[in-house]
Short mmCIF file of C-alpha atoms and ligand atoms in Angstrom, two decimals:
data_model
loop_
_atom_site.label_atom_id
_atom_site.label_comp_id
_atom_site.label_asym_id
_atom_site.label_seq_id
_atom_site.Cartn_x
_atom_site.Cartn_y
_atom_site.Cartn_z
CA MET A 1 60.07 -3.04 -28.18
CA SER A 2 57.02 -3.63 -26.92
CA THR A 3 55.31 -2.09 -24.04
CA VAL A 4 54.33 -4.29 -21.56
CA VAL A 5 50.99 -2.57 -19.59
CA SER A 6 50.94 -3.82 -15.76
CA PRO A 7 47.71 -4.50 -14.31
CA VAL A 8 46.57 -2.41 -11.56
CA THR A 9 47.16 -2.89 -8.04
CA HIS A 10 46.22 -0.01 -5.91
CA PRO A 11 42.86 -0.26 -5.08
CA VAL A 12 39.90 1.85 -6.79
CA ARG A 13 39.05 4.91 -5.40
CA LEU A 14 35.35 5.67 -5.93
CA THR A 15 33.42 8.89 -5.56
CA GLU A 16 31.98 9.09 -2.27
CA ARG A 17 28.37 9.76 -3.37
CA ILE A 18 28.80 6.56 -5.89
CA ASN A 19 29.87 4.45 -2.38
CA ARG A 20 25.90 5.85 -0.90
CA ILE A 21 24.26 3.48 -3.05
CA GLU A 22 23.97 0.07 -3.55
CA PRO A 23 22.84 -2.33 -6.70
CA SER A 24 19.33 -3.13 -7.38
CA ALA A 25 18.26 -5.84 -5.60
CA THR A 26 15.88 -6.90 -8.19
CA MET A 27 18.71 -6.52 -10.74
CA ALA A 28 20.89 -9.19 -8.67
CA VAL A 29 18.07 -11.71 -8.41
CA VAL A 30 17.47 -11.47 -12.48
CA ALA A 31 21.34 -12.23 -12.47
CA GLU A 32 21.44 -15.13 -10.33
CA ALA A 33 18.75 -16.55 -11.84
CA ASP A 34 19.98 -16.48 -15.51
CA LYS A 35 23.39 -17.81 -14.59
CA LEU A 36 21.09 -21.17 -13.02
CA ARG A 37 19.10 -21.09 -16.63
CA GLN A 38 22.89 -21.04 -18.22
CA GLN A 39 23.82 -24.10 -16.68
CA GLY A 40 20.20 -25.65 -18.01
CA ILE A 41 18.48 -25.34 -14.63
CA ASP A 42 14.80 -24.86 -15.55
CA VAL A 43 14.08 -21.25 -12.92
CA VAL A 44 10.63 -20.54 -12.46
CA ASP A 45 10.76 -16.95 -12.30
CA PHE A 46 9.12 -14.41 -9.86
CA GLY A 47 11.58 -12.09 -9.81
CA ALA A 48 10.88 -9.90 -12.80
CA GLY A 49 9.27 -6.84 -12.20
CA GLU A 50 8.09 -7.02 -15.42
CA PRO A 51 5.01 -7.67 -18.11
CA HIS A 52 5.06 -11.58 -19.53
CA PHE A 53 2.83 -10.11 -22.38
CA SER A 54 4.57 -9.20 -25.80
CA THR A 55 4.47 -5.27 -26.68
CA PRO A 56 0.74 -4.55 -29.08
CA GLN A 57 1.55 -5.14 -32.34
CA HIS A 58 0.62 -1.50 -33.38
CA ILE A 59 3.28 -0.34 -31.16
CA LYS A 60 5.37 -2.37 -32.78
CA ASP A 61 4.47 -1.73 -36.42
CA ALA A 62 4.98 1.85 -35.31
CA ALA A 63 8.87 1.34 -34.54
CA ILE A 64 9.15 -0.81 -37.78
CA ALA A 65 7.71 2.12 -39.94
CA ALA A 66 9.37 4.95 -37.97
CA ILE A 67 12.77 2.55 -38.77
CA GLN A 68 12.03 2.47 -42.66
CA ALA A 69 10.87 5.90 -43.06
CA ASN A 70 14.91 6.81 -41.28
CA PHE A 71 13.17 8.45 -38.25
CA SER A 72 16.56 7.71 -36.52
CA LYS A 73 18.27 11.60 -35.58
CA TYR A 74 18.91 13.12 -32.37
CA THR A 75 15.35 14.82 -31.13
CA PRO A 76 14.54 17.34 -28.60
CA VAL A 77 16.28 16.36 -25.32
CA GLY A 78 12.91 15.84 -23.48
CA GLY A 79 11.13 14.30 -26.85
CA THR A 80 9.17 15.43 -30.20
CA ALA A 81 6.51 17.53 -30.04
CA GLU A 82 4.40 14.34 -30.95
CA LEU A 83 5.60 12.90 -28.22
CA LYS A 84 4.90 15.76 -25.53
CA ASP A 85 1.39 16.45 -26.75
CA ALA A 86 0.46 12.27 -27.22
CA ILE A 87 1.82 11.97 -23.63
CA VAL A 88 -0.48 14.92 -23.04
CA HIS A 89 -3.51 13.90 -23.98
CA ARG A 90 -3.23 10.37 -22.47
CA HIS A 91 -2.95 11.84 -19.47
CA ALA A 92 -5.82 14.91 -19.60
CA VAL A 93 -8.66 11.72 -21.22
CA ASP A 94 -7.65 9.00 -18.69
CA PHE A 95 -7.01 11.52 -15.54
CA ASP A 96 -8.62 14.93 -15.84
CA SER A 97 -5.10 16.48 -16.14
CA ASP A 98 -4.31 20.07 -17.79
CA TYR A 99 -1.07 20.13 -18.98
CA ARG A 100 0.76 21.89 -21.36
CA ARG A 101 3.90 20.59 -24.00
CA GLU A 102 5.78 22.17 -21.60
CA GLU A 103 5.50 20.86 -18.88
CA THR A 104 6.34 16.89 -19.72
CA ALA A 105 9.55 15.86 -20.39
CA ALA A 106 10.04 12.27 -21.87
CA SER A 107 12.96 10.34 -20.46
CA VAL A 108 14.57 6.43 -21.07
CA GLY A 109 12.05 5.12 -18.56
CA GLY A 110 10.46 6.17 -15.66
CA LYS A 111 13.63 5.28 -13.74
CA HIS A 112 15.34 7.88 -15.35
CA ALA A 113 12.71 10.31 -14.89
CA LEU A 114 12.75 9.40 -11.13
CA PHE A 115 15.97 10.11 -11.06
CA ASN A 116 16.47 13.26 -12.91
CA VAL A 117 12.91 14.60 -11.01
CA ILE A 118 14.90 13.68 -7.53
CA SER A 119 18.54 15.38 -8.62
CA VAL A 120 16.48 17.88 -9.36
CA LEU A 121 14.88 18.64 -6.15
CA VAL A 122 16.79 17.06 -3.42
CA ASP A 123 19.44 18.64 -1.89
CA HIS A 124 22.77 17.39 0.82
CA GLY A 125 20.77 17.03 3.85
CA ASP A 126 17.11 17.30 2.81
CA GLU A 127 14.53 15.08 3.95
CA VAL A 128 12.43 12.68 1.65
CA ILE A 129 9.26 11.06 3.14
CA LEU A 130 9.35 7.65 1.68
CA PRO A 131 6.96 4.61 2.55
CA VAL A 132 7.67 1.16 3.30
CA PRO A 133 7.99 -1.18 1.48
CA TYR A 134 9.53 1.06 -1.37
CA TRP A 135 10.82 0.34 -4.45
CA VAL A 136 14.48 -0.47 -4.22
CA SER A 137 15.27 2.20 -6.73
CA PHE A 138 13.97 5.04 -4.70
CA LYS A 139 16.31 5.16 -1.43
CA ASP A 140 19.26 4.92 -3.00
CA MET A 141 17.92 7.91 -5.53
CA VAL A 142 17.76 10.18 -2.68
CA ARG A 143 21.07 9.34 -0.84
CA TYR A 144 22.90 10.11 -4.60
CA ALA A 145 21.36 13.58 -4.46
CA GLY A 146 22.46 13.38 -0.77
CA GLY A 147 18.99 13.03 1.33
CA ASN A 148 18.16 11.37 3.99
CA CYS A 149 15.53 8.99 3.81
CA VAL A 150 12.34 9.18 6.98
CA LEU A 151 10.67 6.33 6.24
CA LEU A 152 6.95 5.87 6.70
CA GLN A 153 6.33 2.61 8.59
CA SER A 154 2.65 1.31 6.49
CA ASP A 155 1.07 -1.76 8.80
CA GLU A 156 0.69 -5.00 7.35
CA SER A 157 -2.88 -5.73 8.77
CA GLN A 158 -3.92 -2.67 6.80
CA GLY A 159 -2.72 -3.99 3.33
CA PHE A 160 0.58 -1.62 3.83
CA ARG A 161 -2.00 1.05 2.83
CA VAL A 162 -0.59 4.46 3.63
CA THR A 163 -3.08 7.50 4.73
CA ALA A 164 -1.94 11.47 4.79
CA ASP A 165 -1.71 11.46 8.75
CA MET A 166 0.86 8.71 8.70
CA VAL A 167 2.38 11.32 6.37
CA ALA A 168 1.77 14.61 8.49
CA HIS A 169 2.86 13.07 11.38
CA LEU A 170 6.44 12.97 10.08
CA VAL A 171 6.82 16.00 8.12
CA THR A 172 9.54 18.41 9.80
CA PRO A 173 11.16 21.74 8.32
CA LYS A 174 13.41 20.05 6.67
CA THR A 175 10.85 18.22 5.01
CA ARG A 176 11.64 18.91 0.78
CA LEU A 177 10.41 15.76 -0.49
CA ILE A 178 7.05 13.14 -0.40
CA ILE A 179 7.27 10.22 -2.66
CA LEU A 180 4.51 7.95 -3.31
CA ASN A 181 3.90 5.46 -5.34
CA SER A 182 -0.20 3.93 -5.92
CA PRO A 183 -0.53 0.93 -6.41
CA SER A 184 3.02 0.15 -4.70
CA ASN A 185 6.40 -1.58 -5.98
CA PRO A 186 6.08 -4.69 -3.52
CA SER A 187 2.92 -4.50 -1.83
CA GLY A 188 0.57 -3.63 -4.21
CA ALA A 189 -1.20 -1.55 -2.12
CA VAL A 190 -3.27 1.21 -3.40
CA MET A 191 -3.88 4.88 -1.60
CA SER A 192 -7.07 6.21 -1.90
CA ALA A 193 -7.56 9.31 -3.92
CA GLU A 194 -9.03 11.37 -0.46
CA ASP A 195 -5.85 10.41 1.15
CA MET A 196 -3.53 11.12 -1.86
CA THR A 197 -5.18 14.65 -1.80
CA GLU A 198 -5.01 15.30 1.28
CA VAL A 199 -1.24 14.69 1.53
CA VAL A 200 -0.47 16.99 -1.81
CA ARG A 201 -2.83 19.47 -0.18
CA LEU A 202 -0.60 19.49 3.02
CA ALA A 203 2.44 19.59 0.98
CA HIS A 204 0.76 22.55 -1.02
CA GLN A 205 0.48 24.26 2.51
CA ARG A 206 3.58 23.72 3.51
CA GLY A 207 6.02 24.16 0.32
CA ILE A 208 7.30 20.88 0.15
CA TRP A 209 6.97 18.77 -3.14
CA VAL A 210 5.20 15.39 -3.96
CA ILE A 211 6.40 12.64 -6.42
CA SER A 212 3.51 10.52 -7.22
CA ASP A 213 5.69 7.44 -9.21
CA GLU A 214 2.20 6.26 -11.62
CA CYS A 215 4.87 3.33 -13.01
CA TYR A 216 1.19 1.17 -12.05
CA VAL A 217 -1.52 3.46 -12.16
CA TYR A 218 -3.32 1.53 -14.98
CA LEU A 219 -2.82 -1.47 -12.92
CA ASN A 220 -5.32 -0.99 -10.02
CA TYR A 221 -7.99 -3.62 -9.47
CA THR A 222 -10.14 -1.97 -6.46
CA SER A 223 -10.97 1.52 -6.81
CA LYS A 224 -11.32 4.13 -9.89
CA ARG A 225 -8.15 5.07 -10.94
CA PHE A 226 -6.55 8.40 -10.02
CA SER A 227 -3.92 10.88 -10.82
CA VAL A 228 -2.96 13.39 -8.50
CA GLY A 229 -2.45 15.28 -11.90
CA SER A 230 -6.71 16.08 -11.51
CA LEU A 231 -5.82 18.47 -8.27
CA ARG A 232 -4.82 21.39 -10.67
CA GLU A 233 -5.48 23.59 -7.65
CA TYR A 234 -1.94 22.06 -6.35
CA ARG A 235 -0.71 22.03 -9.02
CA ASP A 236 2.84 23.97 -8.74
CA ARG A 237 3.66 21.43 -5.64
CA PHE A 238 4.09 17.57 -7.24
CA LEU A 239 5.39 15.89 -10.55
CA VAL A 240 3.60 12.89 -11.83
CA VAL A 241 5.93 10.11 -12.86
CA GLY A 242 5.36 8.00 -15.76
CA SER A 243 6.52 4.95 -17.80
CA LEU A 244 5.07 2.97 -20.41
CA SER A 245 7.06 -0.13 -19.51
CA LYS A 246 4.21 -2.10 -17.40
CA THR A 247 0.77 -0.12 -18.88
CA TYR A 248 2.05 -1.19 -22.66
CA ALA A 249 4.71 -4.17 -21.59
CA MET A 250 7.27 -1.97 -22.82
CA THR A 251 9.76 -2.72 -20.20
CA GLY A 252 12.74 -2.72 -22.27
CA TRP A 253 11.79 -0.12 -24.87
CA ARG A 254 12.32 2.51 -21.73
CA LEU A 255 10.32 5.44 -22.64
CA GLY A 256 8.55 7.41 -19.09
CA PHE A 257 7.82 10.42 -18.70
CA THR A 258 7.44 13.79 -16.05
CA LEU A 259 4.51 16.45 -15.72
CA GLY A 260 4.76 18.97 -13.72
CA PRO A 261 5.78 22.55 -13.53
CA ALA A 262 7.58 24.18 -16.39
CA PRO A 263 10.92 25.09 -13.93
CA ILE A 264 11.04 21.88 -12.72
CA ILE A 265 11.18 20.25 -16.53
CA THR A 266 13.48 22.82 -17.92
CA ALA A 267 15.86 21.91 -15.32
CA VAL A 268 15.25 17.98 -15.57
CA GLN A 269 15.87 18.75 -19.89
CA LYS A 270 19.16 21.10 -18.58
CA LEU A 271 20.10 17.54 -16.78
CA GLN A 272 18.88 15.19 -19.41
CA SER A 273 21.06 17.23 -22.09
CA GLN A 274 24.15 16.75 -20.02
CA SER A 275 23.95 13.13 -19.77
CA THR A 276 21.11 10.60 -21.77
CA SER A 277 20.04 13.33 -24.29
CA ASN A 278 16.87 12.05 -25.97
CA PRO A 279 14.90 8.91 -25.68
CA THR A 280 15.77 6.65 -28.41
CA SER A 281 14.09 8.10 -31.33
CA ILE A 282 11.90 5.47 -33.11
CA VAL A 283 10.57 4.40 -29.61
CA GLN A 284 9.26 7.76 -29.33
CA LYS A 285 7.33 7.10 -32.59
CA ALA A 286 6.44 3.84 -30.94
CA ALA A 287 5.54 5.68 -27.73
CA VAL A 288 2.91 8.55 -30.05
CA ALA A 289 0.87 5.02 -31.39
CA ALA A 290 1.11 3.20 -27.55
CA LEU A 291 -0.96 6.36 -25.96
CA LYS A 292 -2.50 7.61 -28.92
CA GLY A 293 -3.66 3.83 -30.47
CA PRO A 294 -6.71 1.61 -28.98
CA GLN A 295 -6.47 1.09 -25.15
CA GLN A 296 -8.08 -2.66 -24.78
CA CYS A 297 -4.77 -3.79 -24.73
CA VAL A 298 -4.13 -1.92 -21.60
CA GLU A 299 -7.36 -3.44 -20.16
CA ASP A 300 -7.22 -6.75 -21.16
CA MET A 301 -3.63 -6.79 -19.65
CA ARG A 302 -4.94 -5.50 -16.20
CA ALA A 303 -8.42 -8.30 -16.38
CA GLU A 304 -5.40 -11.33 -16.71
CA TYR A 305 -3.72 -9.61 -14.19
CA ILE A 306 -6.49 -10.03 -11.18
CA LYS A 307 -7.44 -13.52 -12.55
CA LEU A 308 -3.60 -13.88 -12.14
CA ARG A 309 -3.40 -12.12 -8.55
CA ASP A 310 -6.54 -13.80 -7.25
CA HIS A 311 -4.50 -16.98 -7.98
CA VAL A 312 -1.65 -16.91 -6.68
CA VAL A 313 -3.04 -15.05 -3.81
CA LYS A 314 -5.08 -18.04 -3.09
CA GLY A 315 -2.05 -20.40 -3.73
CA LEU A 316 0.38 -19.11 -1.48
CA ARG A 317 -2.04 -18.45 1.57
CA SER A 318 -2.60 -21.98 1.02
CA ILE A 319 1.02 -23.07 2.41
CA PRO A 320 0.87 -23.63 6.12
CA GLY A 321 2.75 -20.13 7.44
CA VAL A 322 2.94 -18.33 4.81
CA LYS A 323 0.75 -14.76 5.22
CA CYS A 324 -0.71 -12.64 2.39
CA THR A 325 -2.24 -9.28 1.99
CA LEU A 326 -4.05 -8.93 -1.16
CA PRO A 327 -2.56 -6.74 -3.46
CA GLU A 328 -5.05 -4.16 -4.53
CA GLY A 329 -2.80 -2.99 -8.00
CA ALA A 330 0.82 -3.66 -10.01
CA PHE A 331 1.56 -7.46 -9.99
CA TYR A 332 3.19 -8.61 -6.96
CA ALA A 333 2.30 -10.40 -4.01
CA TYR A 334 4.32 -9.96 -0.47
CA PRO A 335 3.59 -12.55 1.49
CA ASN A 336 5.12 -12.90 5.05
CA VAL A 337 7.17 -15.50 5.71
CA SER A 338 8.75 -14.80 9.05
CA ALA A 339 6.52 -17.85 10.68
CA PHE A 340 9.67 -20.16 9.05
CA PHE A 341 12.55 -17.95 10.73
CA GLY A 342 14.14 -20.17 13.57
CA ARG A 343 13.82 -23.17 11.97
CA SER A 344 16.74 -25.11 9.66
CA GLY A 345 19.31 -21.98 10.83
CA ILE A 346 17.36 -19.41 8.72
CA ASN A 347 16.95 -15.91 9.86
CA SER A 348 15.65 -13.37 6.96
CA ALA A 349 13.84 -12.95 4.19
CA SER A 350 17.22 -13.36 1.81
CA GLU A 351 18.08 -16.45 3.20
CA ILE A 352 14.91 -17.91 2.76
CA ALA A 353 14.60 -16.33 -1.21
CA GLY A 354 18.58 -18.11 -1.63
CA LYS A 355 17.13 -21.28 -0.50
CA LEU A 356 13.88 -20.54 -2.88
CA LEU A 357 16.33 -20.38 -5.51
CA ARG A 358 18.87 -22.87 -5.08
CA GLU A 359 17.30 -25.85 -4.05
CA VAL A 360 13.87 -25.49 -5.85
CA HIS A 361 14.92 -22.87 -8.84
CA VAL A 362 12.07 -20.90 -7.58
CA ALA A 363 13.26 -16.59 -8.17
CA THR A 364 11.61 -14.39 -6.34
CA VAL A 365 13.10 -11.04 -4.58
CA PRO A 366 13.95 -10.51 -0.82
CA GLY A 367 11.77 -7.89 1.43
CA GLU A 368 15.30 -6.66 2.71
CA GLY A 369 15.88 -4.54 -0.73
CA PHE A 370 12.23 -2.61 -0.14
CA GLY A 371 12.83 -2.30 3.60
CA THR A 372 11.21 -5.15 5.07
CA LYS A 373 12.89 -8.41 7.06
CA GLU A 374 9.90 -10.56 6.58
CA HIS A 375 8.77 -10.77 3.02
CA ILE A 376 9.75 -12.16 -0.24
CA ARG A 377 8.23 -10.53 -3.15
CA VAL A 378 6.53 -12.87 -5.63
CA SER A 379 5.56 -11.17 -9.66
CA TYR A 380 2.81 -12.55 -10.62
CA ALA A 381 3.56 -11.43 -14.17
CA THR A 382 3.64 -14.73 -15.64
CA SER A 383 1.43 -17.70 -16.98
CA MET A 384 -0.78 -19.78 -14.83
CA ALA A 385 0.69 -22.50 -15.65
CA GLU A 386 4.50 -21.27 -14.73
CA LEU A 387 2.17 -20.03 -10.78
CA ASP A 388 1.40 -23.65 -10.70
CA ARG A 389 4.85 -24.89 -11.29
CA GLY A 390 6.27 -22.32 -8.79
CA LEU A 391 3.66 -22.64 -6.24
CA GLU A 392 4.34 -26.11 -5.94
CA ARG A 393 7.86 -25.89 -5.87
CA MET A 394 7.15 -23.11 -2.85
CA GLY A 395 4.88 -25.42 -1.34
CA LYS A 396 7.29 -28.70 -0.90
CA PHE A 397 9.79 -26.27 -0.34
CA PHE A 398 8.29 -24.47 2.83
CA GLY A 399 6.96 -27.66 3.63
CA GLY A 400 10.10 -29.44 4.37
CA LEU A 401 11.63 -27.04 6.82
C1 PLP B 1 7.69 1.83 -8.65
C2 PLP B 1 8.33 1.71 -10.15
N1 PLP B 1 8.34 3.10 -10.56
C3 PLP B 1 9.47 3.00 -11.79
C4 PLP B 1 9.83 2.11 -12.35
C5 PLP B 1 10.58 1.64 -13.30
O1 PLP B 1 10.15 1.46 -14.44
P1 PLP B 1 10.86 2.09 -16.00
O2 PLP B 1 12.34 2.40 -15.82
O3 PLP B 1 10.64 0.61 -17.07
O4 PLP B 1 9.65 2.54 -16.52
C6 PLP B 1 9.43 1.08 -11.60
C7 PLP B 1 10.20 -0.69 -12.45
O5 PLP B 1 10.20 -1.61 -11.61
C8 PLP B 1 8.66 0.72 -10.75
O6 PLP B 1 8.06 -0.31 -9.86
#
């Protein structure tokens, strides 16, 4: 006799902590755009937060060689010594830091590294200062850890730039952590080296932690690139989180890292040892090639992003009603579309992004996911031709509202 398994009819009970967070807004757009594409619709994709470039050949070759050499076993949880040395070396050469092997851990992408560090540092009731607009995942990672985000409102008329004074105003006895992300996703704002130094100095003085998310640190279009990692005298109070995703066009490979005090790195590795274990062995070999190999590819991509940025900002600004600050880094424009609220029943950025996708098939990400209601994020990591196609569709769409 076969057993009949009846379908589950009772509501599924999930933990309180998983109910505290929301799915990533950017991932939701990618999924919706994909659905349209599967129906054969020609979507112009300004939604995805990833380079349109292919991974450079020498990096791919290193991965293929690693497969051929059977480099396919577990490695130490935080990455091989070879990889750790490559991370430390690259950062020292580019940013004048002086980390040791014990002060770094590799993770499965920068997102994973950030999740680990926030889990290790933030406890229930801790306050975490987070500049707005923020990258979508910071808020949810803090909430998942039980912390409370204290939002720092930046000024659009100042290009969303965050200053040390703004941060200082929000510090309370409960402040545990300050999160900096320069250049910023989504605004492209770059903090000055002076302001970053001042924040780290303040944190050091007050016993607060700083995480500097350097995901876009090589995509800085205005100033000399800067890392808090060079501020050696304050090093016991900050963590640098880096990623190979954008720097070397390696988003799908999943390789990020943390640099910071050894006790925090040990705790990060402990957490990682009970979840993912090591990042993929083959990817670690590719990462060594990326970090130690020729760096011209990074400079070439940066030069191309500057051209794309100038083109998209000019195009967006030429649409009547759309206002757009000049992003100083990363590869996103963050236009203000609030002039269209109240027209055709539209009252929010999500409604605009929804209509843009459904009516003219242009994928963007609504600002609500980044903590602002008046903007949409336009990723310009695409070809000039795609930018033109999308801008034309956007011009028609906004012109018809
Ligand atoms: C600001 C910021 N930090 C971190 C990440 C994580 O990147 P990854 O996990 O691909 O290394 C991203 C990705 O979009 C990002 O925009």
